[in-house]
PDB file of C-alpha atoms in Angstrom:
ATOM      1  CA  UNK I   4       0.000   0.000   0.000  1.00 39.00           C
ATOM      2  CA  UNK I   5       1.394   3.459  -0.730  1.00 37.00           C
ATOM      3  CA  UNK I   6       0.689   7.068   0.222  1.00 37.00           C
ATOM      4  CA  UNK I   7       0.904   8.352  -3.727  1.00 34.00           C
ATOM      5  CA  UNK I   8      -2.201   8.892  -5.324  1.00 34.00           C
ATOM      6  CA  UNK I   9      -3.408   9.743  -9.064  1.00 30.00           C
ATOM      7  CA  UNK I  10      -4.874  13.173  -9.462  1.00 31.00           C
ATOM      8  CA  UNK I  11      -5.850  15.140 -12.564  1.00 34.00           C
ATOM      9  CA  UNK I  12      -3.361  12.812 -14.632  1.00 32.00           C
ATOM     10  CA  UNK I  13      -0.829  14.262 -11.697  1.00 34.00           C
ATOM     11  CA  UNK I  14       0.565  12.360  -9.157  1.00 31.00           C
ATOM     12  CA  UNK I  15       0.581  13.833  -5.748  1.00 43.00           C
ATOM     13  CA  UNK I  16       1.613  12.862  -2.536  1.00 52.00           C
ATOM     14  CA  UNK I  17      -0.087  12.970   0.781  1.00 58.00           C
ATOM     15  CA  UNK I  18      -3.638  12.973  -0.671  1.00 61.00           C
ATOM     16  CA  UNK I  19      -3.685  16.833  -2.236  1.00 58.00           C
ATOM     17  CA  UNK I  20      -4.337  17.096  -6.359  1.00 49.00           C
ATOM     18  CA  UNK I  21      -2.925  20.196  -8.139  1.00 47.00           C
ATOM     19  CA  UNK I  22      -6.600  22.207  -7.277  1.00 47.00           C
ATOM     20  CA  UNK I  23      -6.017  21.852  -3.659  1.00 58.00           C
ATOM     21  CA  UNK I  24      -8.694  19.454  -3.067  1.00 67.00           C
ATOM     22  CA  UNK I  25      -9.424  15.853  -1.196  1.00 87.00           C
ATOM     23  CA  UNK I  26      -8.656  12.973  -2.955  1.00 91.00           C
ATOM     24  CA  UNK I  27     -11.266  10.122  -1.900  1.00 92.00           C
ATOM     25  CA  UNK I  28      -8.821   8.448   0.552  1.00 93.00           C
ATOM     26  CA  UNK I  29      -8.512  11.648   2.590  1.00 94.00           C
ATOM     27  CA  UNK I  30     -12.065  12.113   2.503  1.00 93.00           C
ATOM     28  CA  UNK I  31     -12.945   8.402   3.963  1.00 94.00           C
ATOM     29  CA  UNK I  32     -10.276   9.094   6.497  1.00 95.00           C
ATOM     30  CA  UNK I  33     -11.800  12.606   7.594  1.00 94.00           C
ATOM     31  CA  UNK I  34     -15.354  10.471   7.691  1.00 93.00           C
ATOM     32  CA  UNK I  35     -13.992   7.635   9.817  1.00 94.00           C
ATOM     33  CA  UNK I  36     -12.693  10.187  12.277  1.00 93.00           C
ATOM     34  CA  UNK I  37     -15.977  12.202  12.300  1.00 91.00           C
ATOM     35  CA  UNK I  38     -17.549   8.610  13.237  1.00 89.00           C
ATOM     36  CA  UNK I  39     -15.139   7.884  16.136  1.00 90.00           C
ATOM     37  CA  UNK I  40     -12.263  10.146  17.198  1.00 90.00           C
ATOM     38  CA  UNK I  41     -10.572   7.182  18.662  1.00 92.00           C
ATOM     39  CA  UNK I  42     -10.248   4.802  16.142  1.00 93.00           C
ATOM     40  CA  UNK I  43      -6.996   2.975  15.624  1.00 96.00           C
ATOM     41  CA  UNK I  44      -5.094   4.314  12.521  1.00 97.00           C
ATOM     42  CA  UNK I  45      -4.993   0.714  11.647  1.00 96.00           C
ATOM     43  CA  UNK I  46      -8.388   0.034  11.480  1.00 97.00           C
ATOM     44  CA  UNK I  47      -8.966   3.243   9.470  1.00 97.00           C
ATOM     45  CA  UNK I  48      -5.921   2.026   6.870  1.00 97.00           C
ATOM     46  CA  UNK I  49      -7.848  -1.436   6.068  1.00 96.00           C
ATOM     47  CA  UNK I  50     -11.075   0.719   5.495  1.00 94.00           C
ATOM     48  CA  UNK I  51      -9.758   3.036   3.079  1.00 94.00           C
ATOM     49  CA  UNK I  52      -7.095   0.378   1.696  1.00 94.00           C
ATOM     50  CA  UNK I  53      -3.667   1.751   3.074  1.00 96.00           C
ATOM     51  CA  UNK I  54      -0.833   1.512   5.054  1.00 96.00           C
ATOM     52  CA  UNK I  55      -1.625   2.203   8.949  1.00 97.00           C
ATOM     53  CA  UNK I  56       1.914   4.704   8.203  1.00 97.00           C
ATOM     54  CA  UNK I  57       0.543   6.214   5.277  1.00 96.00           C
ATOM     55  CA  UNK I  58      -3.215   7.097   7.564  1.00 97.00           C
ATOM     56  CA  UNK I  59      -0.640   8.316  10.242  1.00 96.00           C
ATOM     57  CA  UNK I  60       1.309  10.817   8.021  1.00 96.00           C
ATOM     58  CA  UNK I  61      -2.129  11.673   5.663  1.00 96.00           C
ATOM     59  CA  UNK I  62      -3.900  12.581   9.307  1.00 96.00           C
ATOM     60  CA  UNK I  63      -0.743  14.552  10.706  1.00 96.00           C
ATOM     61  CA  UNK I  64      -0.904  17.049   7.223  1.00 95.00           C
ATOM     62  CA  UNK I  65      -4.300  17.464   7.407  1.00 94.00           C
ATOM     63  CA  UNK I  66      -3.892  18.716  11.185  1.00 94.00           C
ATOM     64  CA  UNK I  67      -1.233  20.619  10.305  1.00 94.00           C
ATOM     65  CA  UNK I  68      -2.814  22.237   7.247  1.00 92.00           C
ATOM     66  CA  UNK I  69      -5.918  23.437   9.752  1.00 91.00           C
ATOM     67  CA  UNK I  70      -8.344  21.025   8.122  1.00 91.00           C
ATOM     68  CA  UNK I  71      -9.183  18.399  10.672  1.00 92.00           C
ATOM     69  CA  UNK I  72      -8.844  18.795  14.525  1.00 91.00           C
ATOM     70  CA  UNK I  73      -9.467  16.119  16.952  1.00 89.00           C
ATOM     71  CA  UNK I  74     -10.398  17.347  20.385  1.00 86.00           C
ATOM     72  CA  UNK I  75     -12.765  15.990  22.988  1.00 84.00           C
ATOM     73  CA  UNK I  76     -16.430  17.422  22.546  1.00 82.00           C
ATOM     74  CA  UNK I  77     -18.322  17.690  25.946  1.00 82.00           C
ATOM     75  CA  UNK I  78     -21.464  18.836  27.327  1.00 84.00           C
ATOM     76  CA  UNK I  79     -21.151  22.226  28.650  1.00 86.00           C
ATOM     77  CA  UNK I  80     -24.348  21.605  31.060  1.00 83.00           C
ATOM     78  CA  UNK I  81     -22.556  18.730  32.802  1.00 85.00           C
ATOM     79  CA  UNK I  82     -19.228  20.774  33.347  1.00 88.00           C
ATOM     80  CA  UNK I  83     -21.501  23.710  35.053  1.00 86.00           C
ATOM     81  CA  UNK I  84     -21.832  25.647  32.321  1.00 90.00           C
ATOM     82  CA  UNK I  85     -25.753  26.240  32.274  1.00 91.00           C
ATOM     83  CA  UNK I  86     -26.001  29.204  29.938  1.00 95.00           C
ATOM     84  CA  UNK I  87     -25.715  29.130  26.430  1.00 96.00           C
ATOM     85  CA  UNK I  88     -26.910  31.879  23.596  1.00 97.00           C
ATOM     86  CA  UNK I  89     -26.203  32.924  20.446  1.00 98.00           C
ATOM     87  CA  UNK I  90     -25.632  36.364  20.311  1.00 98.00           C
ATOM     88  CA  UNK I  91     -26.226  38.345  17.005  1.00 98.00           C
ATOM     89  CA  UNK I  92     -24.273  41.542  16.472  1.00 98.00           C
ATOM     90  CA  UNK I  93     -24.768  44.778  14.460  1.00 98.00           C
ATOM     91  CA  UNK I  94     -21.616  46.141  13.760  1.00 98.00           C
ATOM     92  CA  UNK I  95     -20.434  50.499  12.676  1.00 98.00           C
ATOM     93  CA  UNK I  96     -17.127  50.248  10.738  1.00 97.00           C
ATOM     94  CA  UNK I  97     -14.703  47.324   9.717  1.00 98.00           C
ATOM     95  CA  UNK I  98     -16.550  43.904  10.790  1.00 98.00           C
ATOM     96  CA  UNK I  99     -13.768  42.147  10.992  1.00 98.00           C
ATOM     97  CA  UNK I 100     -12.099  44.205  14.135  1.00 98.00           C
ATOM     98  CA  UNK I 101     -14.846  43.635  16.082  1.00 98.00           C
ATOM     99  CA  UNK I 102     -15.133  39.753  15.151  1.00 98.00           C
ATOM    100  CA  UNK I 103     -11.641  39.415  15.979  1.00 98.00           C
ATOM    101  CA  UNK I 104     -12.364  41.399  19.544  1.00 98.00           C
ATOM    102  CA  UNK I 105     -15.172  38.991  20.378  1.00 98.00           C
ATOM    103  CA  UNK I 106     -13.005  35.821  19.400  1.00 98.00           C
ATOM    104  CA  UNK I 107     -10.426  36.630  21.972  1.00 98.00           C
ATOM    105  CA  UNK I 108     -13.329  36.433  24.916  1.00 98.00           C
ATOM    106  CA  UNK I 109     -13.078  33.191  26.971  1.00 96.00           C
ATOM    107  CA  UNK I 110     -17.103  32.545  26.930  1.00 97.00           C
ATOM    108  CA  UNK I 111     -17.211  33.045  23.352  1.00 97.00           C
ATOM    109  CA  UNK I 112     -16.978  29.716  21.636  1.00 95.00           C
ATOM    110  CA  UNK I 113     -17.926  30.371  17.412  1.00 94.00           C
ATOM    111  CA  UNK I 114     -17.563  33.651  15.809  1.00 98.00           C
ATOM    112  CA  UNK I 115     -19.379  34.090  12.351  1.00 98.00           C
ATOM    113  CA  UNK I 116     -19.470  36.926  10.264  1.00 98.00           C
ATOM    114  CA  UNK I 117     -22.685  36.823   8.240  1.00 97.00           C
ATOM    115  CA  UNK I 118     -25.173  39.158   6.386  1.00 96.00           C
ATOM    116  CA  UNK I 119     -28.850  39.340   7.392  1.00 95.00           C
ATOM    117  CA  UNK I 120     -29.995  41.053  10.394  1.00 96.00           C
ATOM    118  CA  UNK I 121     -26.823  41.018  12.218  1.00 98.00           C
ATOM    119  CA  UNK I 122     -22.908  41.533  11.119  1.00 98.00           C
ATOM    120  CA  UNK I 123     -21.596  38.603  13.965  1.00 98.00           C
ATOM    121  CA  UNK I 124     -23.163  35.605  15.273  1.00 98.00           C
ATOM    122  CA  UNK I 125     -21.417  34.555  18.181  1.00 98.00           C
ATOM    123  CA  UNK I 126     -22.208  31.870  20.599  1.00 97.00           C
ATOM    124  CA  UNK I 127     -21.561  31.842  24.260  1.00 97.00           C
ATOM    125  CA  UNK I 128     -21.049  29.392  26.788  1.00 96.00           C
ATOM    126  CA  UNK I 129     -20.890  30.913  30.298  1.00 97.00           C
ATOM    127  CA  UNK I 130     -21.684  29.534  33.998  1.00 95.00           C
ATOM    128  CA  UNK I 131     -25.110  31.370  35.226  1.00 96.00           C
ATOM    129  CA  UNK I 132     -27.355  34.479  33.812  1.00 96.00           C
ATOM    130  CA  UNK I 133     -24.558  36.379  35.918  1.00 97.00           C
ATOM    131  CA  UNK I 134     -21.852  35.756  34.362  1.00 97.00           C
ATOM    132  CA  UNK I 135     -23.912  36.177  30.398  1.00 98.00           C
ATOM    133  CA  UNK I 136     -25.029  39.641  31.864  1.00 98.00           C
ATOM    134  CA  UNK I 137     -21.485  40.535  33.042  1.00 98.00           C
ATOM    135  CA  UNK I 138     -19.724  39.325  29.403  1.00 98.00           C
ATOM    136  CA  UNK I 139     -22.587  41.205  27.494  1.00 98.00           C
ATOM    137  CA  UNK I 140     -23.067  44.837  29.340  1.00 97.00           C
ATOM    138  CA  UNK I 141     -18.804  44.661  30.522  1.00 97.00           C
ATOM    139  CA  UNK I 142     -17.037  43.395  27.865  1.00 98.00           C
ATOM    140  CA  UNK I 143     -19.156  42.319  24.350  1.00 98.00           C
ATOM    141  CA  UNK I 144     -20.662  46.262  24.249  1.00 97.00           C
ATOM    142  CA  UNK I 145     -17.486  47.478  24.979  1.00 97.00           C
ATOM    143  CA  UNK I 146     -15.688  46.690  22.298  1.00 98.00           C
ATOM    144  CA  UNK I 147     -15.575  49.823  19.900  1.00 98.00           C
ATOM    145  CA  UNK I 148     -17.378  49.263  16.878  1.00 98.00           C
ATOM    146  CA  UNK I 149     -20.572  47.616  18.820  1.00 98.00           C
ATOM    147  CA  UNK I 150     -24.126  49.276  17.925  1.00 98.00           C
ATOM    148  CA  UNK I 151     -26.433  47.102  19.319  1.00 97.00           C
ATOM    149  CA  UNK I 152     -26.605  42.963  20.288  1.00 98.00           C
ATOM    150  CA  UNK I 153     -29.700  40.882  20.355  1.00 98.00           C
ATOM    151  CA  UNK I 154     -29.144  37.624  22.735  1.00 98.00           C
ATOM    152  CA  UNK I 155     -30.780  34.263  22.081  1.00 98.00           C
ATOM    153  CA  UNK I 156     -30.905  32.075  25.115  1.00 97.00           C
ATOM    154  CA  UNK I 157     -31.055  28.664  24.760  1.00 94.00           C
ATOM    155  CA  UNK I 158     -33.368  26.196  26.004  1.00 93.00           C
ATOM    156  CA  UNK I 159     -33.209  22.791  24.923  1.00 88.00           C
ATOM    157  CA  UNK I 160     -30.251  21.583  21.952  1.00 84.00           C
ATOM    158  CA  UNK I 161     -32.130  19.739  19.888  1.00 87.00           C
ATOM    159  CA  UNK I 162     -29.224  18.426  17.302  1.00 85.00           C
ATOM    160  CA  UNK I 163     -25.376  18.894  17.574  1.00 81.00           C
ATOM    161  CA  UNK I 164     -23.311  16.559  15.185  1.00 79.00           C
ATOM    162  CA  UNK I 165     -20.322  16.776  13.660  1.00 76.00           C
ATOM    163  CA  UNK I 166     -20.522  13.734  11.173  1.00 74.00           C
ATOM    164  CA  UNK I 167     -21.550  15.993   7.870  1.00 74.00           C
ATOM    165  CA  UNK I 168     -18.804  13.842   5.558  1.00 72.00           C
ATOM    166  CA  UNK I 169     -17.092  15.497   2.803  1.00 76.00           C
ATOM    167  CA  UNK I 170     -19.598  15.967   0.532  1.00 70.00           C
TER     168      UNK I 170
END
């Protein structure tokens, strides 16, 4: 089994044609991972028909290159975090100051800049109404650029998956 793959009449190594792009081994990897964080490299390798070293190294550059992260997904209510909201944004001046203000707040867990109704979607995670009050009146309307903020509190999560393929 080998790490070289045909692309575009090219071939490239690691999994990347000339355009950038997944090849279809990269993109079974990705989906095995999105299934189950944990699985073995070598189980991945005989569903996707390579080398256990060749899923090792393709997984490593596509961490590296900012395309895949494996981390540990929990549920915020069962650390003690019992506030969550999405809070939409209407920005005066360069969107992208203010977006990059809001991403360096602790509680502030997804930044989005969008069009619509609001500039920024953000969504918070934060301990108690207390500490969503303090974040929003101390430090979210602070930051210069800031007209207004519209908070959505919410209830119940009704879906949260991360297992959308490749398409």
């Amino acid at each position: 089994m080998t790490d070289v793959v045909q692309s575009a009449g090219a071939v490239e190594e690691g999994g990347f044609g000339q355009s950038g792009y997944l090849d279809p081994a990269n993109r079974a990897i990705i989906e095995a991972l999105q299934r189950d964080g944990r699985q073995p490299y070598g189980a991945i390798a005989e569903a996707v028909g390579l080398s256990e070293a060749a899923v090792r190294r393709r997984v490593q550059r596509l961490r590296e290159d900012g395309i895949i992260q494996i981390v540990a997904v929990t549920d915020p209510l069962q650390l003690g975090f019992t506030r969550q909201a999405m809070v939409g944004v209407s920005v005066e001046g360069d969107v992208r100051l203010v977006a990059e203000r809001l991403s360096e707040l602790a509680e502030v867990d997804y930044v989005v800049m969008c069009a619509g109704s609001f500039d920024l979607l953000a969504e918070v995670v934060c301990e108690d109404d207390e500490r969503l009050l303090a974040l929003l009146n101390d430090e979210v309307r602070s930051i210069p650029g800031v007209r207004a903020t519209e908070t959505f509190l919410y209830l119940k999560l009704a879906k949260q998956t991360y297992t959308w393929g490749t398409r």
